[in-house]
GROMACS .gro file of C-alpha atoms in nm:
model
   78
    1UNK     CA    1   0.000   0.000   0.000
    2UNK     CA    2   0.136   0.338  -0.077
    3UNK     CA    3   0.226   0.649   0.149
    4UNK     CA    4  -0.130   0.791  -0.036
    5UNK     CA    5  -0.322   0.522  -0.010
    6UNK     CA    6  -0.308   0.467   0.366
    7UNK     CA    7  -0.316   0.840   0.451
    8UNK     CA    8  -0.667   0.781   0.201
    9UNK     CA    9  -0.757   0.467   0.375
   10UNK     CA   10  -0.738   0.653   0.710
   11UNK     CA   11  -0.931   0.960   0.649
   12UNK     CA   12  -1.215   0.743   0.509
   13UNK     CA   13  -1.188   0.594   0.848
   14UNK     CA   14  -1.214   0.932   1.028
   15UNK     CA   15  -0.779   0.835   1.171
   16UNK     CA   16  -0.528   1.139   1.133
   17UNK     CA   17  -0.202   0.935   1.056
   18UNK     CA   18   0.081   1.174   1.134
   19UNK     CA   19   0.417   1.082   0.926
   20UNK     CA   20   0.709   1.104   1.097
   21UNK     CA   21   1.035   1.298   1.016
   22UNK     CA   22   1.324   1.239   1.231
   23UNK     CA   23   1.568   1.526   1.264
   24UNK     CA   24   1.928   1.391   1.242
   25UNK     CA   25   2.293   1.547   1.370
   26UNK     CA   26   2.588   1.617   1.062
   27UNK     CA   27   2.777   1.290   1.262
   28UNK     CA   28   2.446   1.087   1.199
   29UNK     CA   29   2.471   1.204   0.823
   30UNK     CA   30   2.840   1.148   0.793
   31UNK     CA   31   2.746   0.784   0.934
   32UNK     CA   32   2.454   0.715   0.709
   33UNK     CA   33   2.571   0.849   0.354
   34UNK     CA   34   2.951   0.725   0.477
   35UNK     CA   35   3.092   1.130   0.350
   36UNK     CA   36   3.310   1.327   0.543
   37UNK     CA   37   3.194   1.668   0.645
   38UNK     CA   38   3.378   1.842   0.404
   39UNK     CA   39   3.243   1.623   0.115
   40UNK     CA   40   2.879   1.715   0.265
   41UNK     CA   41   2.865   2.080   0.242
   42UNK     CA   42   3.086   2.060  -0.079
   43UNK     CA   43   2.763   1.843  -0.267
   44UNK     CA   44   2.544   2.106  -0.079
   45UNK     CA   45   2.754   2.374  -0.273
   46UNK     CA   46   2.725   2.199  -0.610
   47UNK     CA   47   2.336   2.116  -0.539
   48UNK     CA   48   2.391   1.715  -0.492
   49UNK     CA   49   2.282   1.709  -0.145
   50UNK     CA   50   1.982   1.798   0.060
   51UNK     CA   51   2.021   2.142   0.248
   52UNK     CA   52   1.998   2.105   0.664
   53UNK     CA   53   1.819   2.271   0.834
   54UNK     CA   54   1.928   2.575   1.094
   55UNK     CA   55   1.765   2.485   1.425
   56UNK     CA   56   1.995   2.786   1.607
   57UNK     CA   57   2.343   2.959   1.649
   58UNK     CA   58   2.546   2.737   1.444
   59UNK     CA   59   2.343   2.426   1.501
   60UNK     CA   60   2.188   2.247   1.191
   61UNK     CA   61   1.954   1.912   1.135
   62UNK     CA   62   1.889   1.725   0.857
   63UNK     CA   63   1.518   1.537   0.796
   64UNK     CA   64   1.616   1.187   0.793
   65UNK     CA   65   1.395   1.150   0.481
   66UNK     CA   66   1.594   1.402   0.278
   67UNK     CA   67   1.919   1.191   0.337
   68UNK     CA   68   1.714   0.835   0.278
   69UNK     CA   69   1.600   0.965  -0.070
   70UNK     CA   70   1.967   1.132  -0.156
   71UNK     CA   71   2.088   0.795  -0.085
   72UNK     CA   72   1.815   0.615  -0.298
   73UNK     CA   73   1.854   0.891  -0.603
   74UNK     CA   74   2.232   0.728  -0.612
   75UNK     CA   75   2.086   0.373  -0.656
   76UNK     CA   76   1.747   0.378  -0.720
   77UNK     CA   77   1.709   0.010  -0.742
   78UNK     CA   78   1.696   0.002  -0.349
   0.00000   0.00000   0.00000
């Protein structure tokens, strides 16, 4: 069943599904997509990686799903 279908499914059955988006740490992306730091914000530079997001003074997250589908663009056979 797709992401549509069950939010579909569950409205006809009067249920608010919430989806949730984990917000990760730049060590937690480093670990996931296997980059160094400096490779990260060079592919956000060149537009070949998703863009974190500032959560204050020099601290930025990255949605989990943005870095799952970055990985799956690369091999989309997954």
């Amino acid at each position: 069943m797709m992401q549509s279908d069950l939010q579909q499914d569950a409205s006809v059955h009067g249920q608010q599904h919430q989806i949730v988006d984990y917000l990760i740490p730049r060590k937690t992306v480093e670990k996931l997509s296997g980059l160094s730091r400096a490779t990260i914000y060079r592919l956000i530079k060149s537009g070949k990686f998703p863009r974190p997001l500032s959560i204050g003074t020099g601290s930025v997250r990255w949605r989990q799903s943005d870095v799952i589908a970055w990985q799956q663009s690369l091999n989309p056979s997954l």
